[in-house]
Coordinates of C-alpha atoms in Angstrom, one line a residue:
M26 CA 0.1 -0.3 0.1
G27 CA 1.0 3.4 -0.8
P28 CA 1.9 6.1 1.3
R29 CA -1.0 8.1 1.6
R30 CA -1.0 11.7 -0.2
A31 CA -0.3 14.4 2.1
H32 CA -3.4 16.9 2.9
R33 CA -3.0 20.8 2.6
K34 CA -5.0 22.7 5.2
S35 CA -5.6 25.8 4.5
R36 CA -7.8 29.0 6.5
N37 CA -7.3 30.8 3.2
G38 CA -10.8 29.8 1.6
C39 CA -13.1 32.3 0.8
P40 CA -16.1 33.1 2.9
Q41 CA -18.7 32.4 0.9
C42 CA -17.4 28.8 0.8
K43 CA -16.4 29.2 4.1
A44 CA -20.4 30.3 5.2
R45 CA -21.7 26.6 3.5
R46 CA -19.2 25.0 4.5
L47 CA -17.6 24.1 1.5
K48 CA -13.8 23.2 0.7
C49 CA -12.7 26.3 -1.9
D50 CA -9.5 25.8 -4.0
E51 CA -8.7 29.1 -3.5
K52 CA -8.7 30.1 -7.7
Y53 CA -9.5 34.0 -8.4
P54 CA -12.8 33.7 -8.7
C55 CA -13.1 30.0 -6.7
T56 CA -14.6 27.3 -8.3
N57 CA -17.7 26.8 -5.9
C58 CA -18.6 30.4 -6.4
T59 CA -18.7 30.1 -10.2
K60 CA -20.4 27.2 -10.2
H61 CA -23.8 28.2 -8.3
A62 CA -22.9 31.9 -9.9
I63 CA -22.1 33.5 -6.6
Q64 CA -20.4 36.8 -6.1
C65 CA -16.7 35.5 -5.1
S66 CA -14.4 37.7 -2.4
Y67 CA -11.3 36.7 -3.9
V68 CA -12.8 38.0 -7.6
D69 CA -11.7 41.5 -5.5
R70 CA -8.0 40.2 -5.3
G71 CA -8.0 40.3 -9.1
I72 CA -7.6 42.2 -11.7
S73 CA -10.6 45.1 -11.2
T74 CA -13.0 45.5 -13.4
P75 CA -15.5 48.4 -14.1
V76 CA -19.3 47.7 -12.3
E77 CA -22.0 48.1 -14.7
T78 CA -25.3 49.9 -13.1
P79 CA -28.8 50.6 -14.1
D80 CA -27.4 54.3 -14.6
T81 CA -24.1 53.8 -17.2
R82 CA -25.5 50.6 -19.0
S83 CA -26.5 51.9 -22.6
E84 CA -28.2 48.6 -23.5
P85 CA -31.9 47.6 -22.8
L86 CA -32.5 45.7 -19.5
A87 CA -34.9 43.3 -20.9
S88 CA -32.6 40.5 -23.0
F89 CA -34.8 37.8 -25.4
Y90 CA -33.3 34.7 -26.5
V91 CA -29.6 35.1 -24.3
P92 CA -29.2 35.1 -20.4
S93 CA -29.4 38.5 -19.3
P94 CA -26.0 40.2 -17.5
L95 CA -28.2 41.0 -14.0
N96 CA -25.7 38.7 -12.2
T97 CA -22.6 41.9 -12.9
E98 CA -24.7 44.7 -11.6
S99 CA -24.1 46.4 -8.5
Y100 CA -27.9 47.9 -6.0
P101 CA -27.8 50.0 -3.2
T102 CA -27.7 47.6 -0.2
T103 CA -30.0 49.7 2.4
P104 CA -33.8 50.0 1.6
A105 CA -35.4 52.8 0.5
G106 CA -38.8 53.6 -0.8
H107 CA -42.1 54.0 1.1
L108 CA -42.3 50.4 1.2
A109 CA -40.0 50.1 3.8
A110 CA -40.8 53.3 5.2
L111 CA -44.7 51.5 5.9
V112 CA -43.2 48.8 7.4
D113 CA -42.0 48.7 11.1
A114 CA -39.1 47.3 12.7
K115 CA -39.8 43.8 13.5
P116 CA -37.4 41.1 14.0
K117 CA -35.6 40.8 10.9
S118 CA -33.8 37.9 11.7
E119 CA -37.2 35.9 13.4
S120 CA -38.6 36.5 9.9
R121 CA -36.1 34.6 8.2
S122 CA -35.9 32.3 10.8
F123 CA -38.9 31.4 9.9
L124 CA -38.1 31.0 6.5
L125 CA -35.8 28.8 7.0
Q126 CA -37.4 26.4 9.0
F127 CA -40.7 26.5 6.5
L128 CA -38.0 25.4 3.3
S129 CA -36.1 22.4 5.3
D130 CA -39.4 20.9 6.7
S131 CA -40.7 20.8 2.2
P132 CA -40.6 17.1 2.1
D133 CA -38.0 16.2 -0.2
E134 CA -39.4 14.4 -3.3
N135 CA -35.9 14.1 -5.4
Q136 CA -36.7 10.2 -6.1
A137 CA -40.0 10.3 -7.2
L138 CA -40.1 10.7 -10.9
N139 CA -37.9 9.7 -13.2
T140 CA -35.7 12.7 -14.2
D141 CA -35.4 11.5 -17.5
D142 CA -38.3 12.0 -18.5
W143 CA -37.7 15.2 -20.3
A144 CA -40.6 14.9 -22.7
S145 CA -42.8 15.6 -20.0
D146 CA -40.8 18.5 -18.6
L147 CA -41.2 20.5 -22.2
E148 CA -44.8 19.5 -22.1
L149 CA -45.1 21.2 -18.7
M150 CA -43.0 24.5 -20.1
H151 CA -44.9 24.9 -23.1
H152 CA -48.0 25.2 -20.6
Y153 CA -46.2 27.9 -18.4
C154 CA -45.0 30.1 -21.2
T155 CA -48.7 29.3 -23.0
V156 CA -51.0 29.4 -20.0
T157 CA -50.2 29.6 -16.5
C158 CA -47.5 32.8 -16.8
N159 CA -51.4 34.8 -18.1
T160 CA -52.7 33.4 -14.6
L161 CA -50.3 35.3 -12.0
T162 CA -50.5 38.7 -13.0
I163 CA -53.4 40.8 -14.9
R164 CA -51.2 43.7 -16.6
E165 CA -49.4 42.4 -19.5
D166 CA -46.0 44.2 -18.6
S167 CA -45.7 41.9 -15.9
R168 CA -47.1 38.8 -17.8
H169 CA -44.1 39.7 -20.1
V170 CA -41.8 39.2 -16.9
W171 CA -43.4 36.4 -16.0
R172 CA -43.7 34.4 -19.9
V173 CA -40.3 35.8 -21.0
V174 CA -37.9 37.0 -18.7
L175 CA -38.5 34.7 -15.7
P176 CA -37.3 31.8 -18.0
V177 CA -34.6 33.9 -19.4
E178 CA -33.6 33.8 -16.1
G179 CA -33.9 29.8 -15.5
Y180 CA -31.7 29.0 -18.4
A181 CA -29.0 30.7 -16.1
N182 CA -30.2 28.7 -12.4
K183 CA -31.4 25.6 -13.0
Y184 CA -33.0 26.3 -8.9
L185 CA -35.9 28.6 -11.0
M186 CA -36.2 26.5 -14.1
H187 CA -37.7 23.9 -11.6
G188 CA -39.8 26.4 -9.7
I189 CA -41.2 27.0 -13.6
L190 CA -42.0 23.6 -13.9
A191 CA -43.4 23.2 -10.3
L192 CA -45.8 25.9 -11.1
A193 CA -46.7 24.7 -14.5
A194 CA -47.6 20.9 -12.6
L195 CA -49.7 22.7 -10.1
H196 CA -51.7 24.6 -12.4
R197 CA -52.0 21.4 -14.6
V198 CA -53.5 20.0 -11.3
S199 CA -56.4 22.7 -11.2
L200 CA -56.9 22.1 -14.8
F201 CA -57.4 17.8 -15.6
P202 CA -58.6 15.9 -13.0
T203 CA -57.6 12.7 -14.4
Q204 CA -54.2 13.9 -14.5
K205 CA -54.6 15.0 -11.1
E206 CA -51.7 12.1 -9.3
K207 CA -48.9 12.4 -12.1
N208 CA -48.4 16.1 -12.4
I209 CA -48.5 16.7 -7.9
K210 CA -46.2 13.9 -8.0
A211 CA -44.2 16.3 -11.3
S212 CA -44.7 19.8 -8.9
A213 CA -43.8 18.0 -5.4
Y214 CA -40.1 16.8 -7.6
H215 CA -39.5 19.7 -9.3
Q216 CA -40.4 21.8 -6.0
A217 CA -38.6 19.9 -4.0
A218 CA -35.2 19.8 -6.3
G219 CA -35.6 23.6 -6.8
L220 CA -35.7 24.4 -3.0
K221 CA -32.4 22.2 -2.1
E222 CA -30.3 24.4 -3.8
F223 CA -32.9 27.6 -3.4
R224 CA -32.0 26.5 0.8
E225 CA -28.0 27.0 0.4
L226 CA -28.5 30.2 -1.1
I227 CA -30.5 32.1 1.4
S228 CA -29.0 30.4 4.2
S229 CA -25.9 33.3 3.2
P230 CA -27.3 36.9 2.7
V231 CA -28.5 37.4 -0.7
D232 CA -25.8 39.6 -2.8
P233 CA -25.7 41.0 -6.2
S234 CA -25.1 38.4 -7.8
N235 CA -28.3 36.4 -7.3
W236 CA -30.9 38.7 -5.9
Q237 CA -32.6 38.8 -8.5
P238 CA -33.0 35.1 -9.6
V239 CA -33.6 34.3 -5.8
F240 CA -36.7 37.2 -5.7
C241 CA -38.3 35.5 -8.8
F242 CA -38.1 31.9 -7.1
A243 CA -39.2 33.8 -3.4
Y244 CA -42.5 34.8 -5.7
M245 CA -43.0 31.2 -7.3
V246 CA -42.6 30.0 -3.5
M247 CA -45.3 32.4 -2.6
V248 CA -48.0 31.1 -5.1
Y249 CA -46.9 27.9 -4.3
V250 CA -47.8 27.9 -0.6
C251 CA -50.9 29.9 -1.7
A252 CA -51.9 26.6 -3.8
S253 CA -51.5 24.2 -0.6
P254 CA -55.0 22.9 -1.2
I255 CA -54.3 22.0 -5.0
R256 CA -51.0 20.3 -4.3
L257 CA -52.4 18.4 -0.9
G258 CA -55.3 17.1 -3.7
G259 CA -58.3 18.7 -2.6
D260 CA -59.8 22.4 -2.3
R261 CA -59.8 23.0 1.1
W262 CA -57.3 24.5 3.4
P263 CA -56.8 21.9 6.4
A264 CA -56.3 24.7 9.4
P265 CA -57.4 28.3 7.2
I266 CA -56.9 30.7 9.9
S267 CA -53.5 28.8 11.2
N268 CA -52.6 27.9 7.4
M269 CA -53.2 31.5 6.8
V270 CA -50.6 32.8 9.7
E271 CA -48.2 30.1 8.4
L272 CA -48.9 32.5 4.6
F273 CA -48.4 35.4 6.6
S274 CA -44.7 34.4 7.7
V275 CA -43.7 32.7 4.9
I276 CA -44.7 36.3 3.4
Q277 CA -42.9 38.3 5.5
G278 CA -40.1 35.5 5.4
L279 CA -39.8 36.3 1.8
Q280 CA -39.7 40.5 2.5
T281 CA -37.5 40.3 5.3
L282 CA -34.8 37.8 2.5
M283 CA -35.3 40.6 -0.6
E284 CA -35.6 43.9 1.7
P285 CA -32.2 45.4 1.0
W286 CA -33.0 45.3 -3.4
L287 CA -36.6 46.3 -3.1
H288 CA -35.2 49.4 -4.1
S289 CA -33.6 48.8 -7.0
L290 CA -36.1 46.3 -8.4
R291 CA -37.4 49.2 -10.1
K292 CA -34.3 49.2 -11.9
T293 CA -34.8 46.2 -13.6
Q294 CA -36.4 44.4 -15.8
L295 CA -38.6 42.6 -12.9
A296 CA -39.6 46.3 -12.5
P297 CA -43.0 45.5 -13.7
L298 CA -43.8 42.8 -10.7
V299 CA -43.7 45.3 -8.2
N300 CA -45.2 48.5 -10.4
C301 CA -48.3 46.9 -10.6
I302 CA -48.5 46.5 -6.9
W303 CA -47.0 49.2 -5.2
I304 CA -48.4 52.7 -5.3
E305 CA -46.6 55.8 -4.5
S306 CA -46.5 57.3 -1.3
E307 CA -47.8 61.0 -2.5
M308 CA -51.1 58.5 -4.2
L309 CA -52.6 57.1 -0.9
I310 CA -55.0 59.7 -0.8
A311 CA -59.1 58.6 -0.6
S312 CA -60.7 59.6 -3.9
P313 CA -64.9 59.3 -3.9
A314 CA -64.7 58.9 -8.0
A315 CA -62.1 55.9 -7.9
I316 CA -64.0 54.2 -5.0
R317 CA -67.1 54.1 -7.2
Q318 CA -65.1 52.3 -10.1
S319 CA -63.2 49.9 -7.6
L320 CA -64.6 46.1 -6.9
L321 CA -64.4 47.4 -3.3
P322 CA -67.5 47.5 -1.2
P323 CA -69.0 51.2 -1.5
D324 CA -68.7 51.7 2.0
I325 CA -65.3 50.3 2.6
H326 CA -63.9 53.7 4.1
V327 CA -67.0 54.0 6.4
R328 CA -65.8 50.2 7.6
I329 CA -62.8 51.0 8.1
S330 CA -63.4 54.3 10.6
Q331 CA -65.5 51.6 12.7
L332 CA -62.9 49.5 13.2
H333 CA -60.4 51.9 14.2
R334 CA -62.7 52.7 17.1
F335 CA -63.2 49.3 17.7
I336 CA -58.8 48.9 17.8
D337 CA -59.4 52.3 20.6
D338 CA -61.8 50.7 22.8
Y339 CA -61.1 47.2 22.7
P340 CA -59.7 46.5 26.0
F341 CA -56.0 45.2 25.7
P342 CA -54.1 43.7 27.9
H343 CA -50.8 45.0 29.1
I344 CA -48.3 42.5 29.7
Q345 CA -44.7 41.3 29.4
P346 CA -43.9 38.9 26.4
Q347 CA -44.4 35.1 27.5
S348 CA -40.2 35.2 26.0
H349 CA -39.6 37.6 28.3
Q350 CA -41.6 36.5 31.6
N351 CA -38.6 34.7 33.4
L352 CA -35.8 38.0 33.0
N353 CA -34.4 39.1 36.1
A354 CA -35.4 42.7 37.5
S355 CA -32.5 44.4 35.8
D356 CA -33.5 43.2 32.2
E357 CA -36.8 44.4 32.0
V358 CA -38.7 44.5 28.7
P359 CA -41.4 47.6 28.0
P360 CA -44.7 45.3 27.9
V361 CA -46.2 45.0 24.9
D362 CA -48.6 47.6 22.9
Y363 CA -50.9 45.4 21.5
R364 CA -53.2 48.9 20.4
A365 CA -49.8 50.2 18.3
D366 CA -49.7 46.4 16.9
Y367 CA -52.9 46.6 15.5
K368 CA -53.7 50.0 14.6
H369 CA -50.1 49.5 12.4
S370 CA -52.4 46.4 10.6
L371 CA -55.4 48.5 10.1
K372 CA -52.6 51.6 8.8
F373 CA -51.7 48.4 6.2
F374 CA -54.9 47.6 5.7
E375 CA -56.3 50.9 4.7
H376 CA -52.7 51.2 2.1
S377 CA -54.1 47.9 0.3
T378 CA -57.4 48.8 0.1
R379 CA -55.9 51.9 -1.2
Q380 CA -54.0 50.5 -4.2
I381 CA -57.4 48.1 -4.7
E382 CA -59.2 51.4 -5.4
L383 CA -56.8 52.9 -7.9
A384 CA -56.7 49.7 -10.0
G385 CA -60.1 49.7 -10.8
P386 CA -61.3 46.6 -12.0
H387 CA -57.8 44.5 -12.3
V388 CA -57.2 44.0 -8.6
E389 CA -53.7 42.1 -8.8
V390 CA -52.8 39.4 -5.5
G391 CA -49.6 41.3 -5.1
M392 CA -52.7 44.4 -3.5
V393 CA -54.3 42.0 -1.3
L394 CA -51.0 40.0 0.0
L395 CA -49.8 43.2 0.8
W396 CA -51.1 43.5 4.5
A397 CA -49.7 40.4 5.8
Y398 CA -46.3 42.8 5.4
S399 CA -47.6 44.5 8.8
L400 CA -48.5 41.7 10.9
S401 CA -46.6 41.8 13.7
K402 CA -45.3 38.5 15.5
Q403 CA -48.0 39.2 18.4
F404 CA -50.3 39.7 16.1
R405 CA -50.5 36.4 14.0
D406 CA -50.2 34.5 18.0
D407 CA -53.5 35.9 18.6
L408 CA -54.7 34.6 15.2
E409 CA -53.3 31.4 16.4
T410 CA -55.0 31.6 19.8
F411 CA -58.4 32.8 18.1
H412 CA -58.6 36.4 19.8
P413 CA -61.6 38.6 18.9
A414 CA -59.9 41.5 18.4
A415 CA -57.3 39.8 15.2
L416 CA -60.3 37.8 14.2
V417 CA -62.0 40.9 13.6
M418 CA -59.3 42.3 11.5
L419 CA -59.0 38.9 9.8
S420 CA -62.5 38.6 8.9
H421 CA -62.6 42.0 7.1
W422 CA -59.6 41.4 5.1
C423 CA -60.9 38.1 3.9
V424 CA -63.3 40.7 1.8
L425 CA -59.9 41.4 0.0
L426 CA -59.3 38.9 -0.6
H427 CA -62.5 37.8 -2.1
L428 CA -62.1 40.0 -4.5
I429 CA -59.2 37.8 -6.1
N430 CA -61.4 34.9 -5.9
D431 CA -61.0 34.2 -9.6
A432 CA -56.9 33.2 -9.4
W433 CA -57.1 29.0 -9.5
F434 CA -54.3 29.4 -6.8
I435 CA -56.4 30.7 -4.0
K436 CA -59.9 30.3 -5.0
G437 CA -62.3 29.5 -1.9
T438 CA -60.1 30.6 0.6
S439 CA -61.9 33.5 1.3
L440 CA -64.7 31.8 2.1
Q441 CA -63.2 29.0 4.2
V442 CA -61.5 31.5 6.3
L443 CA -64.4 33.5 7.2
E444 CA -66.4 30.2 8.1
E445 CA -63.3 29.3 10.8
I446 CA -63.2 32.7 12.0
E447 CA -67.5 32.4 12.8
I448 CA -66.9 28.7 14.3
K449 CA -64.0 30.3 16.6
I450 CA -64.8 33.4 17.8
N451 CA -66.1 34.9 21.1
P452 CA -70.2 34.6 20.3
G453 CA -70.2 38.1 22.0
F454 CA -67.9 39.4 18.4
R455 CA -70.0 37.9 16.0
E456 CA -71.7 41.0 15.0
W457 CA -68.8 42.2 13.7
L458 CA -68.8 39.3 11.4
V459 CA -72.0 40.8 9.5
W460 CA -70.7 43.2 7.2
P461 CA -67.5 40.7 5.5
R462 CA -70.0 37.6 5.4
R463 CA -72.5 40.2 3.1
W464 CA -69.5 41.1 1.0
V465 CA -67.4 37.3 1.1
C466 CA -70.7 34.9 1.3
G467 CA -73.3 37.5 -0.2
K468 CA -75.9 37.3 2.5

């Protein structure tokens, strides 16, 4: 037996490989970072190259047939714009931790499908580009992003392509009952394959080299979670209120993940995805003419005023949060201001209704789901424990949710959530459900 080959130990690997616990070959850039399209710190040690920015670029952003050079752009790493200003300073690490845990709990279906069945993948891709992409938004510029930009990004990012195929298979489940089992299996396989690489990427901070495909996949994760009843092979949520809390937490986790890049998003070819959802702060002024042309109930602003009075008068407790009850006296933490949490969620409810008001008959799903950004951990815990004030707020959000009931991935959700609220809420607060029931159930 020959002598063992000497093993060279080194502590000079790039920070990206160290964070992902991989052996770095210390090239410039290293092979691992090149393989996964990650910005390697070793690039800084080599020959410096000019960094392209949206202001200096001369060619158009959108590219139809070649992978776009998005990963070479450098953008500000601090959030800016009205959305970041509206969201309160909630614990970011908590939202990110929940997201990582949620993605880690996703089942591994990698062995459940014949990976050589390329014909089925072509069928799914064709279905996505001709049908599914048009169901995810209403505006044509946003449809172009889903139809053209995302597939082009998918060519260079395998996990994103898996996400596209998973979404197409899930859509086919809702359209072709006789092929349900086949498409559920295909969707689960592709989603698990995409999540495996996605988890590795977001376990480290998202950087200029990968944030745009990460954003695209994150958007798809949100749709995938909304379509949970479909991927479970049915048409009902197992526990509607708890499932909504999980959806809200996922949305917050994804928002926390992408927050440093939200302002930069408007400078890229992905801009239509946010331009159709987030309005500028100067437009947040109620308009009687706009409300008459929208899909909102005509008395929505009267109802919001009543909710303000409800929150102002509600006897919220002022107690120490459970996580701090065992601290020493010297480590005292201010009591939780429940009322402030609820007022903040109601403020965001108003912003959401204003966007829907301006959209007229063209309500985007994101306009409704935007409310999730405002919900504090305490508010979500109150939903889980069926706190009356939280359930009253959720019931009114169901009215907004019902406006997008035609979306295949969230169809029937508003009614299911409202039905469970009626069962779980304290009988003394059922009068607050009369108005939501009228606009969701028609009675």
